[in-house]
CSV table of C-alpha atoms in Angstrom, one decimal:
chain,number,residue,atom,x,y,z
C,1135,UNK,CA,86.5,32.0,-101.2
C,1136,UNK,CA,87.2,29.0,-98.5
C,1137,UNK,CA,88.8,30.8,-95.5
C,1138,UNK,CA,87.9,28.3,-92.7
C,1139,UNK,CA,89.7,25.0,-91.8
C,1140,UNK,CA,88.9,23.0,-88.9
C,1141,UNK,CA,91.5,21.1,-86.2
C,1142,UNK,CA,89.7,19.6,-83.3
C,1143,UNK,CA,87.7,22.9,-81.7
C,1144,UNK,CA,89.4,25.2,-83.7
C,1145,UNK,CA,88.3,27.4,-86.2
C,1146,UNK,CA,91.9,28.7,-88.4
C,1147,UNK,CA,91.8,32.2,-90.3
C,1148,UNK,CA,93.8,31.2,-93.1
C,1149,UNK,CA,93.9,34.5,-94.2
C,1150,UNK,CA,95.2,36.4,-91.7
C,1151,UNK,CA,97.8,33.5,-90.8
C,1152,UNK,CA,97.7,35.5,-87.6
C,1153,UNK,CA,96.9,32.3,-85.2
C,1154,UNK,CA,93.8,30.1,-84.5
C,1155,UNK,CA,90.5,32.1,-83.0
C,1156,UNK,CA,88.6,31.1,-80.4
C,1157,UNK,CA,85.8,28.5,-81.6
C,1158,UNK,CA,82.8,30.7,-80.8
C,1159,UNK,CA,84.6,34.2,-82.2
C,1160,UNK,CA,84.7,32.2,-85.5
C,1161,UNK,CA,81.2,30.9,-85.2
C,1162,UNK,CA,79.7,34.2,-84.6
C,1163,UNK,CA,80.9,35.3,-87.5
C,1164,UNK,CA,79.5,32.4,-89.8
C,1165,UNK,CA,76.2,32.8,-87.8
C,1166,UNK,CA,76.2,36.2,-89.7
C,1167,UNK,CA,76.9,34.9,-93.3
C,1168,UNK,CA,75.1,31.9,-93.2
C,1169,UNK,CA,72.6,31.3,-95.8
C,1170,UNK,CA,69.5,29.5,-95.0
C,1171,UNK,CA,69.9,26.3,-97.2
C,1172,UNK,CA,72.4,25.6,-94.2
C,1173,UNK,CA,70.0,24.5,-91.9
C,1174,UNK,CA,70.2,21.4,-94.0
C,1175,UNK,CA,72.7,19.7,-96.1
C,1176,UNK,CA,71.8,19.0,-99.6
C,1177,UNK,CA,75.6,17.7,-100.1
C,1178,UNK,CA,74.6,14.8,-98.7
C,1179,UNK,CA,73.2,12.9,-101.8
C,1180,UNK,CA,76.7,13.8,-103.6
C,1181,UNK,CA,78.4,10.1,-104.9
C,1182,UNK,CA,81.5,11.1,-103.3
C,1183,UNK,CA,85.1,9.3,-103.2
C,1184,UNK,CA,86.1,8.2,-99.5
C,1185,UNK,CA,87.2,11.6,-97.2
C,1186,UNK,CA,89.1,9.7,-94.4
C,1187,UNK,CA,92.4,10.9,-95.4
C,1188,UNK,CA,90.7,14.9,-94.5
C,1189,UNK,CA,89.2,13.2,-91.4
C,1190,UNK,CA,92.9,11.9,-90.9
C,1191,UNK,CA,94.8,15.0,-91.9
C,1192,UNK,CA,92.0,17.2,-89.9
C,1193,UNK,CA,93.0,15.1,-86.5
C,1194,UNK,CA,96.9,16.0,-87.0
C,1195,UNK,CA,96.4,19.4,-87.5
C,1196,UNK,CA,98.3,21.7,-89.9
C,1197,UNK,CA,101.2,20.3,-92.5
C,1198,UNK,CA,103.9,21.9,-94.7
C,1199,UNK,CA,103.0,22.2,-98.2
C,1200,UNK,CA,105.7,20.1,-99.9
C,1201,UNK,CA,106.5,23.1,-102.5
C,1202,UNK,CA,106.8,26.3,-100.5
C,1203,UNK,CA,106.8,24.5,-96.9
C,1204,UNK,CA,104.4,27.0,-96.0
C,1205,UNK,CA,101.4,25.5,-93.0
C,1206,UNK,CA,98.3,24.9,-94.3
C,1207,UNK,CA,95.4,22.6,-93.6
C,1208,UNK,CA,94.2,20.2,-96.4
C,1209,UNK,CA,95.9,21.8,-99.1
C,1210,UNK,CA,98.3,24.8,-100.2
C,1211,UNK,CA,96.1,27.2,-101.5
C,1212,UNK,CA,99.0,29.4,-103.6
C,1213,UNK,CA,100.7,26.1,-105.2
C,1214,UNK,CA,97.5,24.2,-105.8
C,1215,UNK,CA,98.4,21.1,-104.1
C,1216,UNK,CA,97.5,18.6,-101.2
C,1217,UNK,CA,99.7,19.5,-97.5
C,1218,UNK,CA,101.8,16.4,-96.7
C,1219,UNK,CA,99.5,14.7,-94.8
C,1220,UNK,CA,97.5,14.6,-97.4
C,1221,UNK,CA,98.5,11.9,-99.9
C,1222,UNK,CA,97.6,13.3,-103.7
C,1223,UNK,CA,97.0,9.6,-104.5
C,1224,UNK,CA,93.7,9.5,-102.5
C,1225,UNK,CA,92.6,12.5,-103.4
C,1226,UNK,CA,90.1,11.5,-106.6
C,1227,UNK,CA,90.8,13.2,-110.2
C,1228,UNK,CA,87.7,14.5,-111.6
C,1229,UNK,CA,87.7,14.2,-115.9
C,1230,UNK,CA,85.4,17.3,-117.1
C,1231,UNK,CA,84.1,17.8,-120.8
C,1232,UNK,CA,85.5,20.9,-121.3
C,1233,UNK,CA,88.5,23.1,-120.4
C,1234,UNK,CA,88.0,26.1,-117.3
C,1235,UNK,CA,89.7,28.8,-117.1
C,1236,UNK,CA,89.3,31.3,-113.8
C,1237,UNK,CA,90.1,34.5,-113.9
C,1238,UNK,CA,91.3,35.3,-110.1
C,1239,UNK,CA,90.6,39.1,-108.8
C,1240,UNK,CA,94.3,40.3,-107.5
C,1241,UNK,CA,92.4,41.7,-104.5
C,1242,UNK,CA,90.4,38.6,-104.1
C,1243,UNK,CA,92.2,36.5,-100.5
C,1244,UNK,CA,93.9,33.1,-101.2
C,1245,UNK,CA,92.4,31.3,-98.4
C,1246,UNK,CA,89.1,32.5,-99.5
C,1247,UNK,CA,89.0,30.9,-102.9
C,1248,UNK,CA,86.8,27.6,-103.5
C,1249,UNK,CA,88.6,27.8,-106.9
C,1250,UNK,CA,91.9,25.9,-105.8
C,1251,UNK,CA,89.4,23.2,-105.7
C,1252,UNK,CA,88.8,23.2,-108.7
C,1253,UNK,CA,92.8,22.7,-109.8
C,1254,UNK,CA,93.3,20.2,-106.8
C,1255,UNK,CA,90.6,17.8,-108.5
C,1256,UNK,CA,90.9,18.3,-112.1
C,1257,UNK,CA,94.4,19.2,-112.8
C,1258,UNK,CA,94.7,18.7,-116.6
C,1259,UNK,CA,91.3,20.8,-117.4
C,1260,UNK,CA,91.4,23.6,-114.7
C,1261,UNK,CA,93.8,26.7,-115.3
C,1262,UNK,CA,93.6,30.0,-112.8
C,1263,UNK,CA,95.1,32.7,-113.7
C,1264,UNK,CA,95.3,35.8,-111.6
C,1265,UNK,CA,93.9,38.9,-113.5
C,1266,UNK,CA,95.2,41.1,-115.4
C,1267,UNK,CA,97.1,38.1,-116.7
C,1268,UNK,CA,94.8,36.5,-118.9
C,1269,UNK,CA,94.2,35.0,-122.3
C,1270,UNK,CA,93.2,36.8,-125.8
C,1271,UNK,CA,89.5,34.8,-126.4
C,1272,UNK,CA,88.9,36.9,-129.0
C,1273,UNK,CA,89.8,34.8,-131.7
C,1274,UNK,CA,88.2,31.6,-129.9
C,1275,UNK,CA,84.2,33.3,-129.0
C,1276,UNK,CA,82.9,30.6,-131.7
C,1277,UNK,CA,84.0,28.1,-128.3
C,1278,UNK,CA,83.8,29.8,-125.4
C,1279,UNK,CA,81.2,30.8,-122.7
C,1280,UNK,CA,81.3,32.9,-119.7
C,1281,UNK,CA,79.7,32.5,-116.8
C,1282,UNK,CA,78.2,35.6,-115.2
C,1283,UNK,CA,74.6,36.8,-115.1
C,1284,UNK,CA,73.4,40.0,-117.1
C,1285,UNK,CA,71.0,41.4,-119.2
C,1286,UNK,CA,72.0,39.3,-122.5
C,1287,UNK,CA,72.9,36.3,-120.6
C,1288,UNK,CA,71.5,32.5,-121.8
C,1289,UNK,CA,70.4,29.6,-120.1
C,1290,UNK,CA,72.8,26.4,-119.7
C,1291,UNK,CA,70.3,24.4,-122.4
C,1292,UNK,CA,70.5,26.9,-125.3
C,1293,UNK,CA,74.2,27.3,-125.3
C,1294,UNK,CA,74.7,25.4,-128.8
C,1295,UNK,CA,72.1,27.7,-130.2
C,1296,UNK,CA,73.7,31.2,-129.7
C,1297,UNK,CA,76.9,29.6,-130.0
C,1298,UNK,CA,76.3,29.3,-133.7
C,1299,UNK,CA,76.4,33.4,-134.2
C,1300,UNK,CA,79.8,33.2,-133.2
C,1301,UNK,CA,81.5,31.6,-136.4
C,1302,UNK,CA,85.0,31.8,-136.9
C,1303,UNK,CA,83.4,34.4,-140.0
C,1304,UNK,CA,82.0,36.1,-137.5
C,1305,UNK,CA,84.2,36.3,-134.6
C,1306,UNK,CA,85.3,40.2,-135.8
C,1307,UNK,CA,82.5,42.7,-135.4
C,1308,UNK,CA,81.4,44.7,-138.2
C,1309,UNK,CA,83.5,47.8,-136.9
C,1310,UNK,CA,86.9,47.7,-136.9
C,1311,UNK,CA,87.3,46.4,-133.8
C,1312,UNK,CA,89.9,43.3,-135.4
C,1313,UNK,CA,92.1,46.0,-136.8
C,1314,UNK,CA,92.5,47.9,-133.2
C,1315,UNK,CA,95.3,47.9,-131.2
C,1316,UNK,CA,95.7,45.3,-128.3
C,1317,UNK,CA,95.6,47.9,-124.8
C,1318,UNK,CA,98.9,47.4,-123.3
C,1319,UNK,CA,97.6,47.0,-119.7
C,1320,UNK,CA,98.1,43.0,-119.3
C,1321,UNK,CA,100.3,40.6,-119.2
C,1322,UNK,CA,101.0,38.5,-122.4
C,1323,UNK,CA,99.8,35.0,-122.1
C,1324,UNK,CA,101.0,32.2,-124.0
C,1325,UNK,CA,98.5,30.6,-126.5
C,1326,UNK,CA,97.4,26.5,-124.9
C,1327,UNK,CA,98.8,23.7,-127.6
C,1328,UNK,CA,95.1,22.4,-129.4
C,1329,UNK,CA,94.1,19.6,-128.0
C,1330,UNK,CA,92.3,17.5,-130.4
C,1331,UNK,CA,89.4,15.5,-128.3
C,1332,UNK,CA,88.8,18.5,-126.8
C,1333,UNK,CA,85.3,18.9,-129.1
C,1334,UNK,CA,82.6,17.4,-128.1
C,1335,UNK,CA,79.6,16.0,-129.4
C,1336,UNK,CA,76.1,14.8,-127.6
C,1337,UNK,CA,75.1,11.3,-127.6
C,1338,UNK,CA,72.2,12.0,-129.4
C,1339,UNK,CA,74.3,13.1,-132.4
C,1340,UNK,CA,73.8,17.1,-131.9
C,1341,UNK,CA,77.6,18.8,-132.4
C,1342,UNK,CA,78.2,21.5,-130.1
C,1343,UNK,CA,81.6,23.4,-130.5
C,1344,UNK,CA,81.7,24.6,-126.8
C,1345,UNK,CA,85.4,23.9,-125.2
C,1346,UNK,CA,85.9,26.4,-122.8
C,1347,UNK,CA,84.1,28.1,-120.0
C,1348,UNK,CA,85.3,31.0,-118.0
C,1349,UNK,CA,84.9,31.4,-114.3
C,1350,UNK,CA,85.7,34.8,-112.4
C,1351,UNK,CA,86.5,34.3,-109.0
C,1352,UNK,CA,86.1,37.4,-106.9
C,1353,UNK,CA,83.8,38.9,-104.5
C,1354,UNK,CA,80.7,40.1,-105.9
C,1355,UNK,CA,80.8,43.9,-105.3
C,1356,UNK,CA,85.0,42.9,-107.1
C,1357,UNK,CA,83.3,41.4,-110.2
C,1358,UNK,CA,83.1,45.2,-112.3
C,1359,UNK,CA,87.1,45.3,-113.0
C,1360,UNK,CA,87.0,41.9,-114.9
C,1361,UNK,CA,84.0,41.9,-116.5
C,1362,UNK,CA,84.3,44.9,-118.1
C,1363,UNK,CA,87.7,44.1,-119.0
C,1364,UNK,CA,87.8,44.6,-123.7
C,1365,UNK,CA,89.3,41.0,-123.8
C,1366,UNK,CA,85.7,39.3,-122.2
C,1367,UNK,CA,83.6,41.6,-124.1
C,1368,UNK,CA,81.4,39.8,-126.7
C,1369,UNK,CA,81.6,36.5,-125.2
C,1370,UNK,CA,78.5,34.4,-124.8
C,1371,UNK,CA,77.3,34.8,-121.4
C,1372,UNK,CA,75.5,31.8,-119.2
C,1373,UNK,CA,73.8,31.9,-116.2
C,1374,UNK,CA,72.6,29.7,-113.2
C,1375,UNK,CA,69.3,30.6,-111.9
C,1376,UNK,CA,68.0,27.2,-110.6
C,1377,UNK,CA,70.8,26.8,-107.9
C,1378,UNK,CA,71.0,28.0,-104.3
C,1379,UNK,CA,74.6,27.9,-102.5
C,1380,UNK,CA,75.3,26.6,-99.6
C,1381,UNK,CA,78.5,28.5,-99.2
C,1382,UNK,CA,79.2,29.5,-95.5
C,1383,UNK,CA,80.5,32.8,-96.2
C,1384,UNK,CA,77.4,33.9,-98.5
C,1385,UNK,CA,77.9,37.7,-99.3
C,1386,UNK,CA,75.3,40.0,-97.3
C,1387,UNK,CA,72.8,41.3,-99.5
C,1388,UNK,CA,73.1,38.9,-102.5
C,1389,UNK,CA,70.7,36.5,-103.4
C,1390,UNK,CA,71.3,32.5,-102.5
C,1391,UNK,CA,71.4,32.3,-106.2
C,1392,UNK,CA,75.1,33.5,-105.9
C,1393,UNK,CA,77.1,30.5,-105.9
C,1394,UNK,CA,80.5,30.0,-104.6
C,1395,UNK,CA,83.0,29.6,-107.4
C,1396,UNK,CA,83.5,25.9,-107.0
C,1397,UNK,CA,79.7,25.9,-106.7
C,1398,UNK,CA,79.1,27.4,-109.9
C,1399,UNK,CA,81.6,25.0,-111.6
C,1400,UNK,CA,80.0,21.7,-110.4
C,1401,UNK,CA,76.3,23.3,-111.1
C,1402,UNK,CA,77.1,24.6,-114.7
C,1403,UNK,CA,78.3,21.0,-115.3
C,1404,UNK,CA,75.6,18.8,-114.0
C,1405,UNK,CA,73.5,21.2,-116.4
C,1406,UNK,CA,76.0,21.0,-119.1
C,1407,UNK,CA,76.0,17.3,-118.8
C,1408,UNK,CA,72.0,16.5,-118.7
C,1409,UNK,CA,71.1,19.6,-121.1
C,1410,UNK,CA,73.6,19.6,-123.6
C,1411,UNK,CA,75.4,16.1,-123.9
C,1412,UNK,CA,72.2,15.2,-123.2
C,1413,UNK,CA,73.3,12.2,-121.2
C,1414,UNK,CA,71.8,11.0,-118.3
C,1415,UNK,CA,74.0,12.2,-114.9
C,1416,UNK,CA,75.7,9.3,-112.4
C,1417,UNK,CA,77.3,11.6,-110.5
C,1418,UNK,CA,80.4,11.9,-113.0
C,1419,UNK,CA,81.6,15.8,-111.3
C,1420,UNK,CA,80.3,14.9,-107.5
C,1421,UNK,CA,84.0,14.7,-106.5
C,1422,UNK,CA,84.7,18.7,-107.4
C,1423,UNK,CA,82.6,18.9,-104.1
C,1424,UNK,CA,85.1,16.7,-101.8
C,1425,UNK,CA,86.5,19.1,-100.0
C,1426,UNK,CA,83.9,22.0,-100.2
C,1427,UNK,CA,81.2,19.2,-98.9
C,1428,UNK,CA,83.9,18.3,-96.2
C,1429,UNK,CA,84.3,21.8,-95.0
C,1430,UNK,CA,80.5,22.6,-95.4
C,1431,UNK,CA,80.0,19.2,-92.7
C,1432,UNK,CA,82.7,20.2,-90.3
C,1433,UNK,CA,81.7,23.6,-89.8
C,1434,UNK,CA,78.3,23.0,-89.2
C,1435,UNK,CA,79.2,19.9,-86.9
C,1436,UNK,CA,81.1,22.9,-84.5
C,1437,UNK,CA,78.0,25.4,-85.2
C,1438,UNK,CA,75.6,22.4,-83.7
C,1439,UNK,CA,78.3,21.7,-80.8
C,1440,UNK,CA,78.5,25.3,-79.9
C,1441,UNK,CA,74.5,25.3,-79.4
C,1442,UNK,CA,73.6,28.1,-82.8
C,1443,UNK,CA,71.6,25.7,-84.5
């Protein structure tokens, strides 16, 4: 869902990749989709590592990614890693508590996505995948939560409550659903190897067996095709209520409550953190907001030059 990149005055389409617009055709448009909670910047509190090497790479313009020598700014959004002006080794690692897994709409525009972000800044626990290739969790509801609000959803604190419904018993319905035939519209995915200190457990001595959340990253009015997809059915759903994005390309007609996919993922885990570890938060995920909080800055700074604010 990140499309913009700034160089100088100029506002880049990276979808398109047909050329730079003008500066004030692009800010017209983010006048449009601009949520309120722009007018300020509640990013600025964030305990964030040093974002000299964007201010660096933003003055030199575009660079090749080093894997498919393709020109991006910041980053390669289809191989998931920093343009060669951007060094990976100052670009911080973020350690989460749990494993993510996004499930990427196949309609959904590369350059859009906040979720690269995600796998840019925590390598070894983010994994995208690009729907309808995705994983069986069937087998693994007792430890996994999706994120998407509904009717049934839960809040962020009671997640090792309803967690314990889903047993490894009781991970087959009553019906015969175990017994059915897998649909043959997807892709086969590989099971992950178990990785052993992936459990965790609160300080205060409270086990929770939660190890993987799932993300869908997609347009909202896209959402229907995954969601409803036989493999996500049953899981336990969460949902943020409390947050308000500050996403520059906020979807018309949806509440602020909608977060941006990278958004959603810090959010869920400052809650997860304080809520369910029940540990006190220092800022441990700030840094899945480097370059989301860098882009939010920049393209306010050229709203503010071109006189819209």
């Amino acid at each position: 869902q990140l499309t913009m990149s700034l160089n100088s005055s100029t506002l880049l389409n990276e979808e398109d990749a047909q050329g730079p617009k003008r500066n004030t055709e692009c800010l017209e448009s983010l006048e449009l989709q601009t949520p309120a909670s722009f007018q300020d910047n509640p990013l600025d509190q964030l305990q964030l590592a040093s974002q000299e090497v964007l201010e660096k790479a933003k003055k030199s313009g575009r660079s090749k990614c080093p894997r498919c020598n393709s020109s991006r700014m910041f980053y390669c959004y289809t191989c998931f890693v920093p343009v060669e002006t951007v060094p990976t080794k100052e670009i911080p690692t973020v350690k989460l508590p749990l494993k993510i897994d996004i499930i990427k709409h196949p309609n959904e525009t590369d350059g859009k996505s906040t979720a690269v972000h995600a796998k840019l800044l925590a390598p070894d626990d983010v994994t995208i995948y690009k729907y309808p290739c995705i994983p069986e969790y069937k087998e693994k509801r007792h430890e996994i939560a999706l994120i998407f609000p509904g009717p049934n959803s839960v809040s962020v604190k009671d997640i090792a409550f309803h967690l314990q419904k889903y047993t490894k018993k009781g991970v087959c319905d009553s019906d015969d659903d175990c017994s059915r035939e897998p649909l043959l519209k997807r892709a086969k995915i590989e099971p992950e190897e178990k990785n052993p200190n992936e459990c965790i457990s609160s300080s205060s001595g409270e086990g929770t067996t939660l190890k993987k959340i799932i993300f869908i990253d997609s347009t909202w009015n896209q959402t229907n095709k995954i969601i409803t997809d036989e493999r996500l059915q049953g899981l336990l759903q969460i949902e943020l209520k409390t947050r308000k994005t500050c996403f520059w390309r906020h979807q018309k007609g949806k509440p602020d409550t909608y977060l941006s996919t990278i958004e959603a993922i810090y959010y869920f885990l400052v809650d997860y953190h304080q809520e369910v570890l029940k540990e006190n938060y220092k800022g441990q995920y700030d840094n899945l907001l480097f370059f989301f909080s860098f882009m939010y800055t920049l393209i306010k700074n050229a709203k503010c030059c071109a006189g819209k604010e």
